[in-house]
Coordinates of C-alpha atoms in Angstrom, one line a residue:
M1 CA -0.1 0.1 0.2
G2 CA 1.2 3.3 -1.2
S3 CA 2.0 6.2 1.4
N4 CA -0.9 8.3 -0.1
S5 CA -3.6 5.5 0.3
R6 CA -2.1 4.6 3.9
T7 CA -2.7 8.4 4.7
E8 CA -5.8 8.0 3.7
R9 CA -6.8 5.1 5.6
W10 CA -5.3 6.7 8.7
R11 CA -7.4 9.8 8.2
Q12 CA -10.3 7.1 8.6
L13 CA -8.5 5.7 11.4
L14 CA -8.4 8.7 13.4
S15 CA -12.0 9.8 12.7
P16 CA -13.3 12.7 15.0
H17 CA -16.7 11.5 14.0
R18 CA -18.9 11.8 17.1
V19 CA -20.6 8.1 17.7
G20 CA -24.1 8.6 18.9
S21 CA -24.4 12.2 16.7
P22 CA -27.6 12.7 14.6
A23 CA -26.9 12.3 11.1
P24 CA -27.5 15.8 8.8
K25 CA -30.6 16.6 7.6
E26 CA -30.7 15.9 3.7
G27 CA -30.6 19.3 2.2
A28 CA -29.5 21.1 5.4
G29 CA -26.3 23.3 5.4
E30 CA -23.5 23.5 7.2
K31 CA -24.2 24.0 10.7
A32 CA -24.2 27.2 11.9
V33 CA -20.9 28.3 14.1
P34 CA -21.9 30.6 16.9
P35 CA -20.1 33.9 16.9
P36 CA -17.0 34.4 18.8
D37 CA -16.9 35.3 22.5
E38 CA -15.1 38.7 22.3
R39 CA -14.4 38.3 26.3
I40 CA -12.5 35.1 25.9
L41 CA -9.7 33.2 23.9
P42 CA -11.4 30.7 21.3
D43 CA -11.2 27.1 22.6
E44 CA -8.4 25.4 20.4
R45 CA -8.5 21.8 21.7
T46 CA -8.8 19.3 19.4
D47 CA -11.8 16.4 19.3
Y48 CA -9.4 14.2 20.9
D49 CA -8.4 16.8 23.9
R50 CA -11.8 17.4 24.5
D51 CA -12.3 13.1 24.9
Y52 CA -9.6 13.2 27.3
D53 CA -10.8 15.6 29.3
R54 CA -14.4 14.5 29.1
I55 CA -12.8 11.2 30.8
V56 CA -10.9 12.8 33.3
F57 CA -14.0 14.7 34.7
S58 CA -16.2 12.2 34.8
S59 CA -17.6 10.6 38.1
E60 CA -16.7 6.9 36.8
F61 CA -13.1 8.1 36.5
R62 CA -12.9 9.3 40.1
C63 CA -14.4 6.5 41.3
L64 CA -11.4 4.3 40.1
H65 CA -9.5 5.7 43.5
D66 CA -11.1 3.1 45.4
K67 CA -11.1 0.4 42.8
T68 CA -8.7 -2.5 43.1
Q69 CA -5.9 -2.9 41.0
V70 CA -4.2 -6.1 42.5
F71 CA -4.5 -5.6 46.4
P72 CA -8.1 -4.8 47.5
L73 CA -8.9 -2.4 50.2
S74 CA -5.1 -1.8 50.8
T75 CA -4.2 0.1 54.1
S76 CA -1.2 1.0 52.3
D77 CA -0.8 4.8 51.2
Y78 CA 1.9 3.5 48.6
T79 CA -0.2 0.6 46.5
R80 CA -1.8 1.7 43.0
T81 CA -5.2 1.6 42.7
R82 CA -7.3 1.9 39.2
L83 CA -6.9 5.3 39.6
T84 CA -3.3 5.5 39.7
H85 CA -3.0 2.5 37.3
S86 CA -5.0 4.3 34.8
I87 CA -3.2 7.7 34.9
E88 CA 0.6 5.7 35.0
A89 CA -0.8 3.8 31.8
S90 CA -2.3 6.8 30.2
C91 CA 1.2 8.3 30.6
V92 CA 3.0 5.4 28.9
G93 CA 0.4 5.6 26.1
R94 CA 0.9 9.0 25.3
S95 CA 4.6 8.2 24.9
L96 CA 3.7 5.1 22.9
G97 CA 1.3 6.8 20.7
Q98 CA 3.8 10.0 20.0
L99 CA 6.8 8.1 19.2
A100 CA 4.5 5.7 16.7
G101 CA 3.3 8.9 14.8
R102 CA 6.8 10.5 14.3
H103 CA 8.2 7.4 12.9
L104 CA 5.0 6.8 10.8
V105 CA 5.6 10.3 9.3
R106 CA 9.4 10.0 9.3
D107 CA 10.3 6.4 8.5
Q108 CA 7.2 5.2 6.5
G109 CA 5.7 8.9 4.6
V110 CA 2.5 8.3 6.4
E111 CA 0.9 11.9 7.1
V112 CA -0.1 11.7 10.7
E113 CA 0.0 14.4 13.6
P114 CA 2.1 12.8 15.9
S115 CA 0.1 14.5 19.0
H116 CA -3.0 13.7 17.7
L117 CA -2.1 9.2 18.1
G118 CA -0.6 10.4 21.7
T119 CA -3.6 12.1 22.9
I120 CA -6.0 9.1 21.5
V121 CA -3.8 6.5 22.8
A122 CA -3.8 8.3 26.1
A123 CA -7.5 8.7 26.6
A124 CA -8.3 5.5 25.7
C125 CA -5.8 4.5 28.3
L126 CA -7.4 6.7 30.9
A127 CA -10.8 5.0 30.3
H128 CA -9.5 1.4 29.7
D129 CA -10.8 -0.2 33.4
I130 CA -13.4 2.7 33.7
G131 CA -15.7 -0.4 33.3
N132 CA -14.2 -2.5 35.8
P133 CA -16.6 -3.4 38.9
P134 CA -15.2 -3.6 42.6
F135 CA -12.7 -6.0 43.3
G136 CA -11.3 -5.8 39.8
H137 CA -11.4 -9.5 38.1
S138 CA -12.6 -11.1 41.1
G139 CA -15.7 -8.6 40.6
E140 CA -16.3 -9.8 36.9
A141 CA -16.3 -13.6 38.0
A142 CA -18.8 -12.6 41.1
I143 CA -21.1 -11.4 38.7
Q144 CA -20.7 -14.3 36.1
H145 CA -21.2 -16.7 38.8
W146 CA -24.4 -15.1 40.0
V147 CA -26.2 -15.0 36.4
E148 CA -24.8 -18.5 36.0
Q149 CA -26.3 -20.0 39.4
R150 CA -29.2 -18.2 38.9
W151 CA -29.8 -18.7 35.1
R152 CA -28.1 -21.6 33.6
S153 CA -29.0 -20.7 30.2
S154 CA -31.6 -18.4 28.0
D155 CA -34.1 -21.0 27.8
S156 CA -33.5 -23.3 30.8
E157 CA -36.5 -21.7 33.2
P158 CA -39.9 -20.4 32.1
E159 CA -39.0 -17.7 34.3
S160 CA -35.5 -16.7 32.6
P161 CA -35.4 -12.8 32.1
F162 CA -33.3 -13.9 28.7
R163 CA -35.3 -13.6 25.4
N164 CA -32.0 -15.1 23.6
A165 CA -28.7 -16.9 24.1
S166 CA -26.8 -13.3 23.3
E167 CA -29.0 -11.4 26.1
W168 CA -27.9 -14.1 28.5
K169 CA -24.2 -14.5 27.2
D170 CA -23.8 -10.6 28.0
L171 CA -24.4 -11.3 31.6
Q172 CA -22.9 -14.8 32.0
S173 CA -19.5 -13.8 30.6
F174 CA -19.8 -10.2 32.1
E175 CA -17.0 -7.9 30.7
G176 CA -15.7 -4.9 32.1
N177 CA -14.6 -3.9 28.5
A178 CA -17.9 -4.0 27.4
Q179 CA -19.1 -2.0 30.2
G180 CA -16.7 0.7 29.9
L181 CA -17.9 1.3 26.1
R182 CA -21.4 1.2 27.7
I183 CA -20.1 3.8 30.2
L184 CA -18.7 6.0 27.4
T185 CA -21.8 5.9 25.1
R186 CA -24.9 5.5 27.3
L187 CA -24.2 6.3 31.1
Q188 CA -22.6 9.4 30.7
S189 CA -25.7 12.2 29.6
R190 CA -28.3 9.1 29.5
E191 CA -30.9 10.9 27.9
R192 CA -29.3 11.6 25.1
W193 CA -28.3 8.9 22.5
G194 CA -24.7 8.4 22.5
G195 CA -24.0 9.6 25.6
L196 CA -21.2 12.1 25.7
R197 CA -20.7 11.1 22.3
Y198 CA -16.7 10.7 22.2
T199 CA -15.2 10.2 19.1
A200 CA -14.8 7.2 16.9
A201 CA -10.9 7.1 17.2
T202 CA -11.2 7.3 21.0
L203 CA -13.8 4.2 21.3
G204 CA -12.2 2.2 18.5
A205 CA -8.4 2.8 20.7
M206 CA -10.0 1.4 23.8
S207 CA -12.1 -1.4 22.0
K208 CA -9.6 -4.4 22.4
Y209 CA -12.5 -6.9 21.7
P210 CA -14.4 -5.5 18.7
R211 CA -16.9 -8.3 18.8
P212 CA -20.3 -9.4 20.8
S213 CA -20.4 -11.7 23.5
V214 CA -22.0 -14.6 20.9
L215 CA -20.1 -14.9 17.5
P216 CA -21.9 -15.9 14.1
D217 CA -23.5 -19.2 14.3
G218 CA -22.4 -19.5 18.1
R219 CA -18.7 -20.2 16.4
T220 CA -16.0 -20.4 19.1
P221 CA -13.3 -17.5 19.1
V222 CA -10.7 -18.4 16.4
K223 CA -7.5 -19.7 18.4
G224 CA -4.4 -16.8 18.5
R225 CA -6.7 -14.3 17.4
V226 CA -6.4 -11.8 20.1
S227 CA -9.5 -9.5 19.2
E228 CA -12.0 -12.2 19.9
K229 CA -10.5 -13.6 23.3
K230 CA -13.0 -11.4 25.2
F231 CA -16.1 -9.4 24.3
G232 CA -16.4 -5.9 23.8
Y233 CA -20.0 -4.8 23.9
F234 CA -23.2 -5.9 24.6
Q235 CA -26.4 -6.6 22.9
D236 CA -27.8 -3.2 24.3
D237 CA -25.3 -1.2 22.7
A238 CA -24.5 -2.9 19.7
K239 CA -26.0 0.0 17.5
L240 CA -23.5 2.5 18.8
A241 CA -20.5 0.1 18.7
V242 CA -21.0 -1.2 15.2
E243 CA -21.6 2.6 14.4
A244 CA -18.1 3.5 15.7
F245 CA -15.9 0.9 13.9
R246 CA -17.8 1.2 10.8
A247 CA -16.8 4.9 10.9
L248 CA -13.6 3.6 11.3
G249 CA -13.5 1.4 8.5
L250 CA -12.3 -1.5 10.6
K251 CA -12.4 -4.9 8.7
E252 CA -15.7 -6.5 9.7
R253 CA -15.2 -10.3 9.5
E254 CA -18.5 -11.4 10.0
P255 CA -21.6 -9.0 11.0
G256 CA -21.0 -7.0 14.1
V257 CA -17.4 -8.5 14.4
F258 CA -14.1 -6.4 13.5
S259 CA -10.6 -6.4 13.4
R260 CA -8.8 -4.1 16.5
H261 CA -8.0 -0.7 15.6
P262 CA -4.2 -0.1 15.2
L263 CA -4.0 2.3 18.2
A264 CA -5.8 -0.8 20.6
F265 CA -2.5 -2.8 20.2
L266 CA -0.7 0.5 21.9
V267 CA -3.2 0.8 24.5
E268 CA -3.1 -2.9 24.9
A269 CA 0.9 -2.5 25.5
A270 CA 0.8 0.4 28.2
D271 CA -1.3 -1.7 29.7
D272 CA 1.0 -4.9 30.1
I273 CA 4.0 -3.0 30.9
C274 CA 2.4 -0.9 33.6
Y275 CA 0.3 -4.3 34.7
A276 CA 4.0 -6.5 34.7
V277 CA 6.5 -3.4 36.1
I278 CA 4.3 -1.8 38.7
D279 CA 2.6 -4.7 39.9
L280 CA 5.8 -6.1 40.4
E281 CA 7.2 -2.8 42.4
D282 CA 3.7 -2.7 44.5
S283 CA 4.0 -6.3 45.7
A284 CA 7.9 -5.5 46.5
K285 CA 6.5 -2.8 48.7
L286 CA 4.3 -4.7 50.7
G287 CA 7.1 -7.2 51.2
L288 CA 5.6 -9.9 49.6
I289 CA 8.5 -10.0 46.9
P290 CA 12.0 -9.5 48.2
M291 CA 13.3 -5.9 47.5
E292 CA 16.1 -6.7 46.0
E293 CA 14.8 -9.6 43.7
A294 CA 12.2 -7.3 42.2
C295 CA 15.1 -5.1 41.4
K296 CA 16.9 -7.8 39.7
L297 CA 14.0 -8.8 37.7
L298 CA 13.4 -5.3 36.3
E299 CA 17.0 -4.6 35.4
G300 CA 16.9 -7.8 33.3
V301 CA 14.1 -6.1 31.2
L302 CA 16.1 -5.5 28.1
P303 CA 19.6 -5.3 29.8
P304 CA 22.0 -2.7 28.7
Q305 CA 24.3 -4.1 26.1
P306 CA 28.1 -4.3 27.3
T307 CA 30.5 -1.8 26.3
P308 CA 34.0 -3.0 25.1
G309 CA 36.4 -2.1 27.9
K310 CA 33.7 -0.3 30.0
E311 CA 32.9 -1.4 33.2
P312 CA 29.0 -1.5 34.2
R313 CA 27.9 0.9 36.5
P314 CA 26.7 -0.9 39.8
P315 CA 23.5 -0.4 41.5
P316 CA 22.7 2.0 44.1
A317 CA 23.2 0.5 47.4
H318 CA 19.7 1.8 48.7
L319 CA 17.2 -0.4 47.3
E320 CA 14.2 2.3 47.2
T321 CA 16.5 4.2 45.1
R322 CA 17.4 1.1 42.9
M323 CA 13.8 0.4 42.5
A324 CA 12.7 3.7 41.2
Q325 CA 15.8 3.6 38.6
A326 CA 15.0 -0.1 37.5
R327 CA 11.0 0.9 37.4
A328 CA 11.9 3.6 35.4
R329 CA 14.5 2.0 33.0
A330 CA 12.5 -0.8 32.2
I331 CA 9.6 1.6 31.1
G332 CA 11.9 3.2 28.9
M333 CA 13.4 0.2 27.2
L334 CA 9.8 -1.1 26.8
I335 CA 8.1 2.0 25.1
P336 CA 10.7 1.8 22.1
A337 CA 10.6 -1.9 21.7
C338 CA 7.1 -2.0 21.5
V339 CA 6.7 0.8 18.9
K340 CA 9.7 -1.3 16.8
V341 CA 6.8 -4.2 16.5
F342 CA 3.8 -1.7 16.0
L343 CA 5.8 -0.1 13.0
E344 CA 6.9 -3.5 11.3
H345 CA 3.7 -4.5 11.6
A346 CA 1.6 -1.2 10.9
E347 CA 0.4 -2.0 7.4
E348 CA -1.1 -5.3 8.8
M349 CA -2.5 -3.8 11.5
E350 CA -4.3 -0.8 9.1
Q351 CA -5.6 -3.9 6.9
G352 CA -7.1 -5.8 10.0
A353 CA -4.3 -8.8 9.6
W354 CA -2.3 -8.5 13.0
E355 CA -3.4 -10.4 15.6
T356 CA -0.8 -10.7 18.2
P357 CA -0.4 -8.2 21.3
L358 CA 3.0 -6.0 20.9
V359 CA 4.6 -7.5 24.1
S360 CA 4.4 -11.0 22.9
A361 CA 5.8 -10.2 19.3
H362 CA 9.3 -9.2 20.7
P363 CA 11.1 -12.7 22.0
D364 CA 13.2 -10.8 24.7
V365 CA 10.6 -8.7 26.2
R366 CA 8.0 -11.4 26.4
E367 CA 10.0 -14.3 28.2
Q368 CA 10.9 -11.5 31.0
L369 CA 7.7 -10.2 31.3
E370 CA 6.2 -13.4 31.4
R371 CA 9.0 -14.2 34.3
I372 CA 8.0 -11.1 36.3
K373 CA 4.3 -12.0 35.9
S374 CA 4.4 -15.4 37.3
I375 CA 6.2 -14.0 40.4
T376 CA 3.8 -11.4 41.0
R377 CA 0.5 -13.9 40.5
R378 CA 2.3 -16.4 42.7
K379 CA 3.5 -14.2 45.6
G380 CA 1.5 -10.9 45.0
Y381 CA -2.1 -12.0 43.5
E382 CA -2.3 -15.4 45.3
S383 CA -1.4 -14.1 48.8
E384 CA -3.3 -15.1 51.7
R385 CA -5.1 -11.5 52.4
V386 CA -5.7 -11.0 48.4
L387 CA -7.4 -14.1 48.5
Q388 CA -9.2 -13.6 51.8
I389 CA -10.7 -9.9 50.4
E390 CA -11.5 -11.1 47.1
S391 CA -13.5 -14.1 48.6
A392 CA -15.6 -11.6 50.8
G393 CA -15.7 -9.4 47.6
F394 CA -17.2 -12.3 45.6
K395 CA -20.2 -12.7 48.3
T396 CA -20.5 -8.8 48.6
L397 CA -21.5 -8.6 45.0
G398 CA -23.5 -11.5 44.9
G399 CA -25.4 -10.2 48.0
L400 CA -26.1 -7.6 45.9
L401 CA -27.0 -9.0 42.8
D402 CA -29.6 -11.0 45.1
M403 CA -31.4 -8.2 46.4
F404 CA -31.3 -5.7 43.7
A405 CA -31.4 -8.0 40.5
L406 CA -34.0 -10.0 41.7
A407 CA -36.3 -6.8 42.8
V408 CA -36.1 -5.5 39.4
V409 CA -36.4 -8.8 37.4
T410 CA -39.7 -9.1 39.1
D411 CA -43.5 -7.5 37.8
R412 CA -45.0 -8.1 41.5
P413 CA -42.5 -6.6 43.8
N414 CA -43.3 -7.6 47.4
R415 CA -42.4 -5.3 50.4
E416 CA -38.8 -5.8 50.9
E417 CA -38.5 -5.4 47.1
R418 CA -40.3 -2.5 46.7
K419 CA -37.7 -1.1 49.2
L420 CA -35.0 -2.3 47.5
R421 CA -36.6 -0.4 44.0
Q422 CA -36.5 2.8 45.9
L423 CA -32.7 2.2 46.7
L424 CA -32.2 2.3 43.3
P425 CA -31.2 6.0 41.7
M426 CA -34.0 6.8 39.2
E427 CA -31.1 7.9 36.7
S428 CA -30.4 4.2 36.5
F429 CA -33.6 3.6 34.4
Q430 CA -33.2 6.6 32.2
R431 CA -32.9 5.6 28.4
P432 CA -32.5 8.3 25.5
E433 CA -35.6 6.8 23.8
F434 CA -37.8 8.0 26.4
A435 CA -36.2 11.0 27.2
E436 CA -38.7 13.2 25.4
L437 CA -41.7 11.8 27.0
D438 CA -40.1 11.8 30.8
Q439 CA -39.6 15.5 30.1
K440 CA -43.2 16.2 30.1
K441 CA -44.1 13.9 32.2
P442 CA -41.7 12.4 34.6
P443 CA -42.9 8.4 35.4
E444 CA -43.2 6.9 38.7
R445 CA -40.2 4.2 39.9
D446 CA -42.1 1.0 38.7
A447 CA -43.3 2.4 35.6
A448 CA -39.8 3.5 34.6
I449 CA -38.2 0.3 35.3
E450 CA -41.5 -2.2 33.7
R451 CA -41.2 -0.6 30.5
L452 CA -37.7 -1.8 30.0
S453 CA -37.4 -5.5 28.9
K454 CA -35.9 -7.9 31.8
Y455 CA -32.4 -8.1 30.1
Q456 CA -32.4 -4.2 30.5
R457 CA -33.2 -4.1 34.0
L458 CA -30.5 -6.8 34.7
L459 CA -28.1 -4.0 32.8
C460 CA -29.5 -1.2 34.9
V461 CA -28.6 -3.1 38.0
T462 CA -25.2 -4.7 36.6
D463 CA -24.4 -0.6 35.5
Y464 CA -25.1 0.4 39.2
I465 CA -23.3 -2.4 41.0
S466 CA -20.0 -2.5 38.7
G467 CA -20.2 1.6 39.0
M468 CA -19.7 1.1 42.8
T469 CA -16.3 1.5 44.7
D470 CA -14.9 -1.5 46.8
G471 CA -15.6 0.5 49.9
F472 CA -19.2 1.6 49.2
A473 CA -20.1 -1.8 48.1
V474 CA -19.0 -3.2 51.2
E475 CA -20.7 -0.8 53.3
L476 CA -24.1 -1.5 51.3
F477 CA -24.0 -5.1 51.3
Q478 CA -23.2 -4.7 55.2
R479 CA -26.1 -2.2 55.7
L480 CA -28.5 -4.3 53.8
S481 CA -27.7 -7.4 55.2
G482 CA -28.4 -5.9 58.5
I483 CA -24.5 -6.6 59.6
K484 CA -24.3 -3.2 60.3
L485 CA -26.7 -0.2 60.8
P486 CA -26.5 3.4 59.2
T487 CA -25.5 5.7 61.7

């Protein structure tokens, strides 16, 4: 593919189209631009800058401050939460995007603005964990387990709330990535189709798995195809997801099943880098892994090549300083290593033909990061305290689902279920198709719930519960169970 056609391809991949915005009416002229306000300077942010800012100022992003990264409900003020992890991943992502953009221009003749790639990847990294429920992946498993135990399949029980296998699979395999897309396209500004209407470029970059929970004809995911490892959107959000992916020109292999956006590989790399390096550092800081062992592991990431006649400088004697230097150096080496792989396979990504994570495609990087992850998993993620709290979190989310999900699914709520319905925010049941009607006459709570399908009602509950912080979920469960009464 020539540089001109590749430039055109990247223009589509960086589409500033705001997903959910109404199509211009036929025969209508260009949208009138309001006259400038003489009191202030014009806003010169790009569309991608606005996406970044909208994520930062969202309540869902703020809630990440009390959501588990690795160590749930940590009493240490040092260990990362989902918020600090997302900010750090965003910094790494910006560097990856800008470096990739500069080399696309300089070495491959593709006319792109490197800062735009940096901002898109940074924004997508900020949002990459925004859909995670309390207690991280354990929280996802708790929701999946609850649905599986309650309804074995879409048609196994006459009272099943699911109309088809896709609806059942959405919740039986509940996925934080799909919830993240739902937050950005539906749950912010719920009364408007498309929510805050992020650009297709940002939504594409954050979508590692651009496919539904059930693949066409019920087939299994293709082995080795990383974009099919999980699913990326719920049936309820399919129209918006497909609008975004088609606006970007992503290869549609089958109806609703797309190839990844090239920048999604950089977002994944930023997450992988932080996940490996930073989680090891946190584990060492908590005393779960000896500090010196952690330093040596990080120093083994693409170690410096020896210079003839020059002795390597010994590491700092102070272990805290050594750890900080090892972490910074490891990240500094991994960024250009991943961008090198990205550039080697950029044309395949543009055509939807590349299916390997960047850290896995660099053999030296893959082996050392796997070694780090293995040790962190064994000594950190599977430590006694982490497993105890994750088990408690499993029961917490299952208990909240027992209360709220069953209260909204029934059309004949009993007295307790009516009280539980009152505890759910009314905004949980707002939808754009009812916005005009609701503005004229706000509905009663039961009417707002019962006009939704039972599948949609369950999504409203998972929206509410997955949006909770770890601490709030525990507090609410204890109060509603009578373990701890409100003060």
